[in-house]
Amino acid sequence: MLMTTEIDEKYMRMALRLAEKARGRTSPNPMVGAVVVKDNRVIATGYHERAGEPHAEAIALRKAGAAAQGATLYVTLEPCSHLNKRTPPCSPLVIQSGVKRVVIAMIDPNPRVSGGGVRAIRKAGVEVVTGVLEPEASRLNEEFIKHVTKKVPFVTLKIAQTLDGKIATATGESKWITGKEAREAGHRLRDRNDAILAGINTVLKDNPSLTARIAGGRDPLRVIVDSALRISLKAKVIAQTSAARTIVATLANAPKDKIKKLQAAGAETVIVKSDKGRVDLRDLMRKLGRMDIMSVLVEGGAEIHASALKSGIVDKVVMFIAPTLMTGSDSLCSIGGVSPIKLGHVIRLKDVTSRFVGQDIMVEGYIRK
């Protein structure tokens, strides 16, 4: 017979799987799942589908109706207790539903409201248990947590390379280093992130669309780092039709006539601080954060990869490694810039995992800050 802890974890895993269904669709809100259980039987479920839509608890409790009386509500994030622009608070709904017990994976990380929902529900006499599968819930909403606490996006650096760390031949040929399955996984990364960031060199050389070319995919906001506004008005990210917007991040001394032409072509421009004559990526992240951009995928060339890592904006690295060797010191490394003087200054990763994606290896890890 399952113990109480095992039962709670069982239903919380169900709630986490429900929340995962909306990955890439809820920004700037978190992904949340909810399960209503009575007499060890699931009577209703719900998950938050997108910003502006009902929250997971509200959906599940509405489905349960009167049957929620005396039941247990499992929810992956603390029910909100504050008014916002789009939806009413959930803690009053939880109290009114008549559930006798609420099991929560993690407390709301928003410092303005953290713990408020739990206090309100407990004050009403409802038993509350917190911290069930909290690490899993935190990992699920790592983008939301960073954005709501730091006011900047969660940044993932994605690289596709050979086994010896190359992304192009000496002549610039790079299509395709990895296989079809890895490329599809890369497009899924685009789909789940709010924005994709590339440098102007990649745009000039490859003229990419930077879209999510998968069934049901959502094109992310395209952010092009271009300090001197070298981008062509005929570039696909400017001229190609897509539901996604394009932002060109540039400096205050960029040509004003080119800014007007880009805006007339439908692109937006953002003026950011200079970092030794280049776009300051940290300032750019602050500006994107204020736009409610919760997650950014950096997918460019060797120099933008190096700049992103050097600036300290990267939280996570996803690398697709093909079982091939390009060889040659004249071929292009996946990360440019200047190497550290000492081995002790290398960038280290933690919580590293790996798996096969087709014939390629997908390695994921988090930057040790």
CSV table of C-alpha atoms in Angstrom, one decimal:
chain,number,residue,atom,x,y,z
A,1,MET,CA,0.0,0.0,0.0
A,2,LEU,CA,1.3,3.4,-0.9
A,3,MET,CA,2.3,5.8,1.9
A,4,THR,CA,0.9,9.3,2.0
A,5,THR,CA,4.2,10.8,0.6
A,6,GLU,CA,4.2,8.3,-2.3
A,7,ILE,CA,0.5,9.1,-3.0
A,8,ASP,CA,1.2,12.9,-3.0
A,9,GLU,CA,4.2,12.4,-5.3
A,10,LYS,CA,2.1,10.3,-7.7
A,11,TYR,CA,-0.5,12.9,-8.2
A,12,MET,CA,2.0,15.8,-8.2
A,13,ARG,CA,3.8,14.1,-11.1
A,14,MET,CA,0.5,14.0,-12.9
A,15,ALA,CA,0.1,17.7,-12.3
A,16,LEU,CA,3.6,18.4,-13.5
A,17,ARG,CA,3.0,16.5,-16.7
A,18,LEU,CA,-0.2,18.5,-17.3
A,19,ALA,CA,1.7,21.8,-16.8
A,20,GLU,CA,4.3,20.7,-19.3
A,21,LYS,CA,1.7,20.5,-22.0
A,22,ALA,CA,1.7,24.3,-22.2
A,23,ARG,CA,5.5,24.7,-22.5
A,24,GLY,CA,6.3,27.8,-24.6
A,25,ARG,CA,2.7,29.1,-24.5
A,26,THR,CA,2.2,30.7,-21.0
A,27,SER,CA,4.8,33.5,-21.0
A,28,PRO,CA,5.1,35.7,-19.0
A,29,ASN,CA,3.1,33.4,-16.7
A,30,PRO,CA,4.4,30.1,-15.3
A,31,MET,CA,3.3,26.6,-16.4
A,32,VAL,CA,0.9,25.2,-13.8
A,33,GLY,CA,-1.0,22.0,-13.6
A,34,ALA,CA,-3.7,20.9,-11.1
A,35,VAL,CA,-5.3,17.6,-10.1
A,36,VAL,CA,-8.3,17.1,-7.9
A,37,VAL,CA,-8.4,13.8,-6.1
A,38,LYS,CA,-11.1,12.2,-3.9
A,39,ASP,CA,-11.1,8.8,-2.4
A,40,ASN,CA,-7.9,8.0,-4.3
A,41,ARG,CA,-9.6,8.8,-7.6
A,42,VAL,CA,-8.9,11.7,-10.0
A,43,ILE,CA,-12.1,13.6,-10.4
A,44,ALA,CA,-10.8,16.6,-12.4
A,45,THR,CA,-7.6,18.0,-13.9
A,46,GLY,CA,-6.5,21.3,-15.5
A,47,TYR,CA,-3.5,23.3,-16.7
A,48,HIS,CA,-2.9,26.9,-17.5
A,49,GLU,CA,-2.8,27.0,-21.3
A,50,ARG,CA,-1.7,30.6,-22.0
A,51,ALA,CA,-1.5,34.1,-20.5
A,52,GLY,CA,-5.0,35.5,-20.1
A,53,GLU,CA,-6.7,32.1,-19.9
A,54,PRO,CA,-8.0,30.6,-16.6
A,55,HIS,CA,-5.4,29.3,-14.2
A,56,ALA,CA,-5.0,25.5,-13.6
A,57,GLU,CA,-6.7,25.5,-10.2
A,58,ALA,CA,-9.7,27.4,-11.6
A,59,ILE,CA,-10.1,24.9,-14.5
A,60,ALA,CA,-9.8,21.8,-12.3
A,61,LEU,CA,-12.1,23.0,-9.6
A,62,ARG,CA,-14.7,24.2,-12.1
A,63,LYS,CA,-14.7,20.7,-13.7
A,64,ALA,CA,-14.9,19.0,-10.2
A,65,GLY,CA,-17.9,21.2,-9.2
A,66,ALA,CA,-19.6,20.0,-6.0
A,67,ALA,CA,-17.5,16.9,-6.0
A,68,ALA,CA,-14.5,19.0,-4.8
A,69,GLN,CA,-16.0,19.1,-1.3
A,70,GLY,CA,-13.6,17.2,0.9
A,71,ALA,CA,-11.2,16.4,-1.9
A,72,THR,CA,-7.4,17.1,-2.2
A,73,LEU,CA,-6.1,19.6,-4.7
A,74,TYR,CA,-2.6,19.0,-6.1
A,75,VAL,CA,-1.1,22.1,-7.8
A,76,THR,CA,2.4,22.6,-9.1
A,77,LEU,CA,2.6,26.3,-7.9
A,78,GLU,CA,1.1,28.1,-5.0
A,79,PRO,CA,-2.4,29.5,-5.8
A,80,CYS,CA,-2.2,33.2,-6.4
A,81,SER,CA,-3.7,35.6,-3.9
A,82,HIS,CA,-3.3,38.9,-5.8
A,83,LEU,CA,-5.2,40.7,-8.4
A,84,ASN,CA,-3.6,40.9,-11.8
A,85,LYS,CA,-4.5,42.5,-15.2
A,86,ARG,CA,-6.0,39.4,-16.7
A,87,THR,CA,-7.4,36.8,-14.2
A,88,PRO,CA,-8.8,36.8,-10.6
A,89,PRO,CA,-6.9,35.3,-7.7
A,90,CYS,CA,-7.1,31.6,-7.2
A,91,SER,CA,-6.8,31.2,-3.5
A,92,PRO,CA,-10.4,32.4,-2.8
A,93,LEU,CA,-11.6,29.8,-5.4
A,94,VAL,CA,-9.7,27.1,-3.6
A,95,ILE,CA,-11.3,28.1,-0.3
A,96,GLN,CA,-14.8,28.3,-1.7
A,97,SER,CA,-14.5,24.9,-3.4
A,98,GLY,CA,-14.6,23.0,-0.1
A,99,VAL,CA,-11.4,21.0,-0.6
A,100,LYS,CA,-10.0,19.8,2.7
A,101,ARG,CA,-6.4,19.6,1.7
A,102,VAL,CA,-4.1,21.4,-0.8
A,103,VAL,CA,-0.7,19.9,-1.8
A,104,ILE,CA,1.7,22.4,-3.5
A,105,ALA,CA,5.0,21.7,-5.2
A,106,MET,CA,6.5,25.1,-4.8
A,107,ILE,CA,5.8,28.5,-3.4
A,108,ASP,CA,5.3,31.4,-5.8
A,109,PRO,CA,8.9,32.9,-6.4
A,110,ASN,CA,7.5,36.4,-7.0
A,111,PRO,CA,8.8,38.3,-3.9
A,112,ARG,CA,5.7,40.5,-3.9
A,113,VAL,CA,3.2,37.7,-3.4
A,114,SER,CA,5.3,34.7,-2.2
A,115,GLY,CA,3.4,32.8,0.5
A,116,GLY,CA,0.3,34.9,0.3
A,117,GLY,CA,-1.8,32.1,-1.2
A,118,VAL,CA,-0.7,29.6,1.4
A,119,ARG,CA,-1.4,31.9,4.3
A,120,ALA,CA,-4.9,32.7,3.0
A,121,ILE,CA,-5.8,29.0,2.5
A,122,ARG,CA,-4.5,28.0,5.9
A,123,LYS,CA,-6.3,30.8,7.6
A,124,ALA,CA,-9.5,29.4,6.1
A,125,GLY,CA,-8.8,26.1,7.9
A,126,VAL,CA,-7.6,24.1,4.9
A,127,GLU,CA,-4.7,21.8,5.4
A,128,VAL,CA,-1.7,22.8,3.2
A,129,VAL,CA,1.3,20.7,2.4
A,130,THR,CA,4.2,22.4,0.4
A,131,GLY,CA,7.5,21.2,-1.2
A,132,VAL,CA,6.2,18.0,-2.8
A,133,LEU,CA,8.5,17.5,-5.9
A,134,GLU,CA,9.8,21.1,-5.5
A,135,PRO,CA,13.0,20.5,-7.4
A,136,GLU,CA,11.1,19.2,-10.4
A,137,ALA,CA,8.6,22.1,-10.2
A,138,SER,CA,11.5,24.6,-10.0
A,139,ARG,CA,13.2,23.1,-13.1
A,140,LEU,CA,9.9,23.1,-15.0
A,141,ASN,CA,9.6,26.9,-14.5
A,142,GLU,CA,13.2,27.9,-14.4
A,143,GLU,CA,12.5,30.6,-17.1
A,144,PHE,CA,9.7,32.1,-15.1
A,145,ILE,CA,11.6,32.0,-11.8
A,146,LYS,CA,14.5,34.0,-13.2
A,147,HIS,CA,12.3,36.5,-15.0
A,148,VAL,CA,10.1,37.2,-12.0
A,149,THR,CA,13.0,37.4,-9.5
A,150,LYS,CA,15.8,39.0,-11.6
A,151,LYS,CA,13.6,40.9,-14.2
A,152,VAL,CA,15.7,39.5,-17.1
A,153,PRO,CA,15.1,36.5,-19.3
A,154,PHE,CA,16.5,33.0,-18.8
A,155,VAL,CA,19.1,32.5,-21.5
A,156,THR,CA,19.9,29.2,-23.3
A,157,LEU,CA,22.9,28.9,-25.6
A,158,LYS,CA,22.3,26.3,-28.3
A,159,ILE,CA,25.2,25.0,-30.4
A,160,ALA,CA,25.4,22.3,-33.1
A,161,GLN,CA,28.9,21.1,-33.7
A,162,THR,CA,31.2,18.3,-34.7
A,163,LEU,CA,32.9,16.1,-32.1
A,164,ASP,CA,36.0,18.3,-32.3
A,165,GLY,CA,34.0,21.5,-31.7
A,166,LYS,CA,33.6,22.8,-35.2
A,167,ILE,CA,30.6,24.6,-36.7
A,168,ALA,CA,31.8,25.3,-40.3
A,169,THR,CA,34.6,24.5,-42.7
A,170,ALA,CA,37.2,27.1,-43.6
A,171,THR,CA,35.1,28.1,-46.6
A,172,GLY,CA,32.0,28.6,-44.3
A,173,GLU,CA,30.0,25.5,-45.2
A,174,SER,CA,27.9,24.4,-42.3
A,175,LYS,CA,24.8,22.7,-43.6
A,176,TRP,CA,24.3,20.3,-42.2
A,177,ILE,CA,26.6,19.3,-39.3
A,178,THR,CA,23.9,17.5,-37.3
A,179,GLY,CA,21.2,15.1,-38.5
A,180,LYS,CA,17.5,15.6,-39.1
A,181,GLU,CA,16.4,14.6,-35.6
A,182,ALA,CA,18.8,17.0,-33.9
A,183,ARG,CA,17.7,19.8,-36.2
A,184,GLU,CA,14.1,19.1,-35.3
A,185,ALA,CA,15.0,19.2,-31.6
A,186,GLY,CA,16.6,22.6,-32.3
A,187,HIS,CA,13.4,23.9,-33.8
A,188,ARG,CA,11.5,22.6,-30.7
A,189,LEU,CA,13.8,24.8,-28.7
A,190,ARG,CA,12.9,27.8,-30.8
A,191,ASP,CA,9.2,27.0,-30.3
A,192,ARG,CA,9.5,26.9,-26.5
A,193,ASN,CA,11.5,30.1,-26.1
A,194,ASP,CA,10.0,33.6,-26.3
A,195,ALA,CA,12.9,34.9,-28.4
A,196,ILE,CA,15.8,33.8,-30.5
A,197,LEU,CA,19.0,35.9,-30.6
A,198,ALA,CA,21.5,35.9,-33.4
A,199,GLY,CA,24.4,38.1,-34.3
A,200,ILE,CA,24.6,40.2,-37.5
A,201,ASN,CA,27.5,38.0,-38.9
A,202,THR,CA,25.1,35.0,-39.0
A,203,VAL,CA,22.4,37.0,-40.7
A,204,LEU,CA,24.8,38.3,-43.3
A,205,LYS,CA,26.4,34.9,-44.0
A,206,ASP,CA,23.5,32.5,-43.7
A,207,ASN,CA,20.4,34.8,-44.1
A,208,PRO,CA,18.4,32.5,-41.7
A,209,SER,CA,14.6,32.8,-41.1
A,210,LEU,CA,15.0,31.9,-37.4
A,211,THR,CA,11.5,30.3,-37.4
A,212,ALA,CA,10.3,27.1,-35.7
A,213,ARG,CA,9.7,24.8,-38.6
A,214,ILE,CA,7.8,22.0,-36.8
A,215,ALA,CA,4.1,21.1,-36.9
A,216,GLY,CA,2.2,23.5,-34.7
A,217,GLY,CA,5.3,25.5,-34.0
A,218,ARG,CA,5.3,29.0,-32.8
A,219,ASP,CA,7.9,31.4,-34.3
A,220,PRO,CA,9.8,33.2,-31.5
A,221,LEU,CA,10.6,36.9,-31.5
A,222,ARG,CA,13.8,37.4,-33.6
A,223,VAL,CA,16.4,39.6,-31.9
A,224,ILE,CA,19.4,40.6,-34.1
A,225,VAL,CA,22.5,42.1,-32.5
A,226,ASP,CA,23.8,44.7,-35.0
A,227,SER,CA,25.8,47.6,-33.5
A,228,ALA,CA,26.4,49.3,-36.9
A,229,LEU,CA,23.1,48.3,-38.6
A,230,ARG,CA,24.7,46.4,-41.4
A,231,ILE,CA,21.5,44.3,-41.8
A,232,SER,CA,19.9,44.2,-45.3
A,233,LEU,CA,16.3,45.3,-45.6
A,234,LYS,CA,16.0,42.1,-47.8
A,235,ALA,CA,17.2,39.8,-45.0
A,236,LYS,CA,14.7,37.1,-44.3
A,237,VAL,CA,14.2,38.2,-40.7
A,238,ILE,CA,13.1,41.6,-42.1
A,239,ALA,CA,11.3,40.8,-45.3
A,240,GLN,CA,10.0,37.3,-44.8
A,241,THR,CA,6.4,37.0,-43.7
A,242,SER,CA,6.1,35.6,-40.2
A,243,ALA,CA,3.8,36.1,-37.2
A,244,ALA,CA,6.9,36.8,-35.2
A,245,ARG,CA,8.3,40.3,-34.7
A,246,THR,CA,11.9,41.2,-35.4
A,247,ILE,CA,13.9,43.5,-33.1
A,248,VAL,CA,17.3,44.9,-34.2
A,249,ALA,CA,19.4,45.8,-31.2
A,250,THR,CA,21.9,48.6,-32.0
A,251,LEU,CA,23.8,51.5,-30.5
A,252,ALA,CA,22.9,55.2,-30.2
A,253,ASN,CA,25.3,56.2,-33.0
A,254,ALA,CA,23.7,53.9,-35.5
A,255,PRO,CA,22.6,55.6,-38.8
A,256,LYS,CA,19.2,57.3,-38.2
A,257,ASP,CA,18.1,56.8,-41.8
A,258,LYS,CA,18.7,53.1,-41.6
A,259,ILE,CA,16.6,52.9,-38.4
A,260,LYS,CA,13.7,54.6,-40.2
A,261,LYS,CA,14.0,52.2,-43.1
A,262,LEU,CA,14.0,49.2,-40.8
A,263,GLN,CA,10.9,50.5,-39.0
A,264,ALA,CA,9.2,51.2,-42.3
A,265,ALA,CA,9.9,47.6,-43.3
A,266,GLY,CA,8.2,46.3,-40.1
A,267,ALA,CA,11.2,45.7,-37.9
A,268,GLU,CA,11.6,47.3,-34.5
A,269,THR,CA,14.9,48.8,-33.2
A,270,VAL,CA,16.1,49.0,-29.6
A,271,ILE,CA,19.0,51.3,-28.6
A,272,VAL,CA,21.2,49.7,-26.0
A,273,LYS,CA,24.3,50.6,-24.1
A,274,SER,CA,27.7,50.2,-25.7
A,275,ASP,CA,30.2,47.6,-24.5
A,276,LYS,CA,33.5,48.7,-26.1
A,277,GLY,CA,31.7,49.6,-29.3
A,278,ARG,CA,29.4,46.5,-29.3
A,279,VAL,CA,25.9,45.9,-28.1
A,280,ASP,CA,25.9,45.4,-24.4
A,281,LEU,CA,24.1,42.1,-24.0
A,282,ARG,CA,23.4,42.6,-20.3
A,283,ASP,CA,21.6,45.9,-21.1
A,284,LEU,CA,19.8,44.2,-23.9
A,285,MET,CA,18.6,41.4,-21.5
A,286,ARG,CA,17.3,44.1,-19.1
A,287,LYS,CA,15.3,45.7,-21.9
A,288,LEU,CA,13.9,42.4,-23.1
A,289,GLY,CA,12.9,41.6,-19.6
A,290,ARG,CA,10.9,44.8,-19.4
A,291,MET,CA,9.1,43.6,-22.5
A,292,ASP,CA,8.0,40.5,-20.7
A,293,ILE,CA,10.4,38.3,-22.7
A,294,MET,CA,10.9,35.4,-20.3
A,295,SER,CA,13.3,33.2,-22.2
A,296,VAL,CA,15.9,33.7,-24.9
A,297,LEU,CA,17.6,31.2,-27.1
A,298,VAL,CA,21.0,32.3,-28.4
A,299,GLU,CA,21.6,30.6,-31.7
A,300,GLY,CA,24.2,32.3,-33.8
A,301,GLY,CA,27.9,32.0,-34.7
A,302,ALA,CA,31.1,31.7,-32.9
A,303,GLU,CA,31.4,35.3,-31.9
A,304,ILE,CA,27.9,35.8,-30.5
A,305,HIS,CA,28.3,32.5,-28.6
A,306,ALA,CA,31.6,33.9,-27.1
A,307,SER,CA,30.0,37.3,-26.3
A,308,ALA,CA,27.0,35.7,-24.6
A,309,LEU,CA,29.2,33.6,-22.4
A,310,LYS,CA,31.6,36.4,-21.6
A,311,SER,CA,28.8,38.8,-20.6
A,312,GLY,CA,27.5,36.3,-18.1
A,313,ILE,CA,23.9,36.3,-19.5
A,314,VAL,CA,23.8,32.5,-20.3
A,315,ASP,CA,22.1,30.2,-17.8
A,316,LYS,CA,22.0,26.9,-19.7
A,317,VAL,CA,23.9,25.3,-22.6
A,318,VAL,CA,22.4,22.8,-25.0
A,319,MET,CA,24.8,21.3,-27.4
A,320,PHE,CA,24.1,18.9,-30.3
A,321,ILE,CA,27.3,17.0,-31.1
A,322,ALA,CA,27.6,15.1,-34.4
A,323,PRO,CA,29.8,11.9,-34.5
A,324,THR,CA,32.1,13.5,-37.1
A,325,LEU,CA,35.6,15.1,-37.0
A,326,MET,CA,36.1,18.1,-39.2
A,327,THR,CA,39.8,18.6,-38.3
A,328,GLY,CA,41.9,21.6,-39.3
A,329,SER,CA,42.9,24.7,-37.4
A,330,ASP,CA,41.4,26.8,-40.1
A,331,SER,CA,37.9,25.5,-39.6
A,332,LEU,CA,35.5,27.5,-37.4
A,333,CYS,CA,35.2,26.7,-33.7
A,334,SER,CA,31.8,26.7,-32.1
A,335,ILE,CA,32.9,29.4,-29.6
A,336,GLY,CA,35.1,32.3,-30.7
A,337,GLY,CA,36.8,35.0,-28.7
A,338,VAL,CA,40.0,34.7,-26.7
A,339,SER,CA,40.8,31.6,-24.6
A,340,PRO,CA,41.4,32.0,-20.9
A,341,ILE,CA,45.0,32.4,-19.7
A,342,LYS,CA,44.6,29.8,-17.0
A,343,LEU,CA,42.7,26.5,-16.9
A,344,GLY,CA,41.1,27.7,-13.6
A,345,HIS,CA,39.2,30.4,-15.6
A,346,VAL,CA,37.3,28.0,-17.8
A,347,ILE,CA,33.5,28.0,-17.8
A,348,ARG,CA,32.2,25.0,-15.9
A,349,LEU,CA,28.8,23.4,-16.2
A,350,LYS,CA,26.7,21.6,-13.5
A,351,ASP,CA,23.7,19.2,-13.6
A,352,VAL,CA,24.9,17.9,-17.0
A,353,THR,CA,22.9,15.3,-18.8
A,354,SER,CA,23.3,13.7,-22.2
A,355,ARG,CA,21.2,11.5,-24.6
A,356,PHE,CA,21.1,10.4,-28.2
A,357,VAL,CA,19.0,12.4,-30.6
A,358,GLY,CA,19.2,10.3,-33.8
A,359,GLN,CA,22.9,9.7,-34.4
A,360,ASP,CA,23.9,12.9,-32.5
A,361,ILE,CA,24.4,13.5,-28.8
A,362,MET,CA,22.5,16.2,-27.0
A,363,VAL,CA,24.3,17.5,-24.0
A,364,GLU,CA,22.5,19.9,-21.5
A,365,GLY,CA,24.1,21.7,-18.6
A,366,TYR,CA,23.8,24.8,-16.5
A,367,ILE,CA,26.5,27.4,-16.1
A,368,ARG,CA,28.2,27.5,-12.7
A,369,LYS,CA,27.8,31.1,-11.7
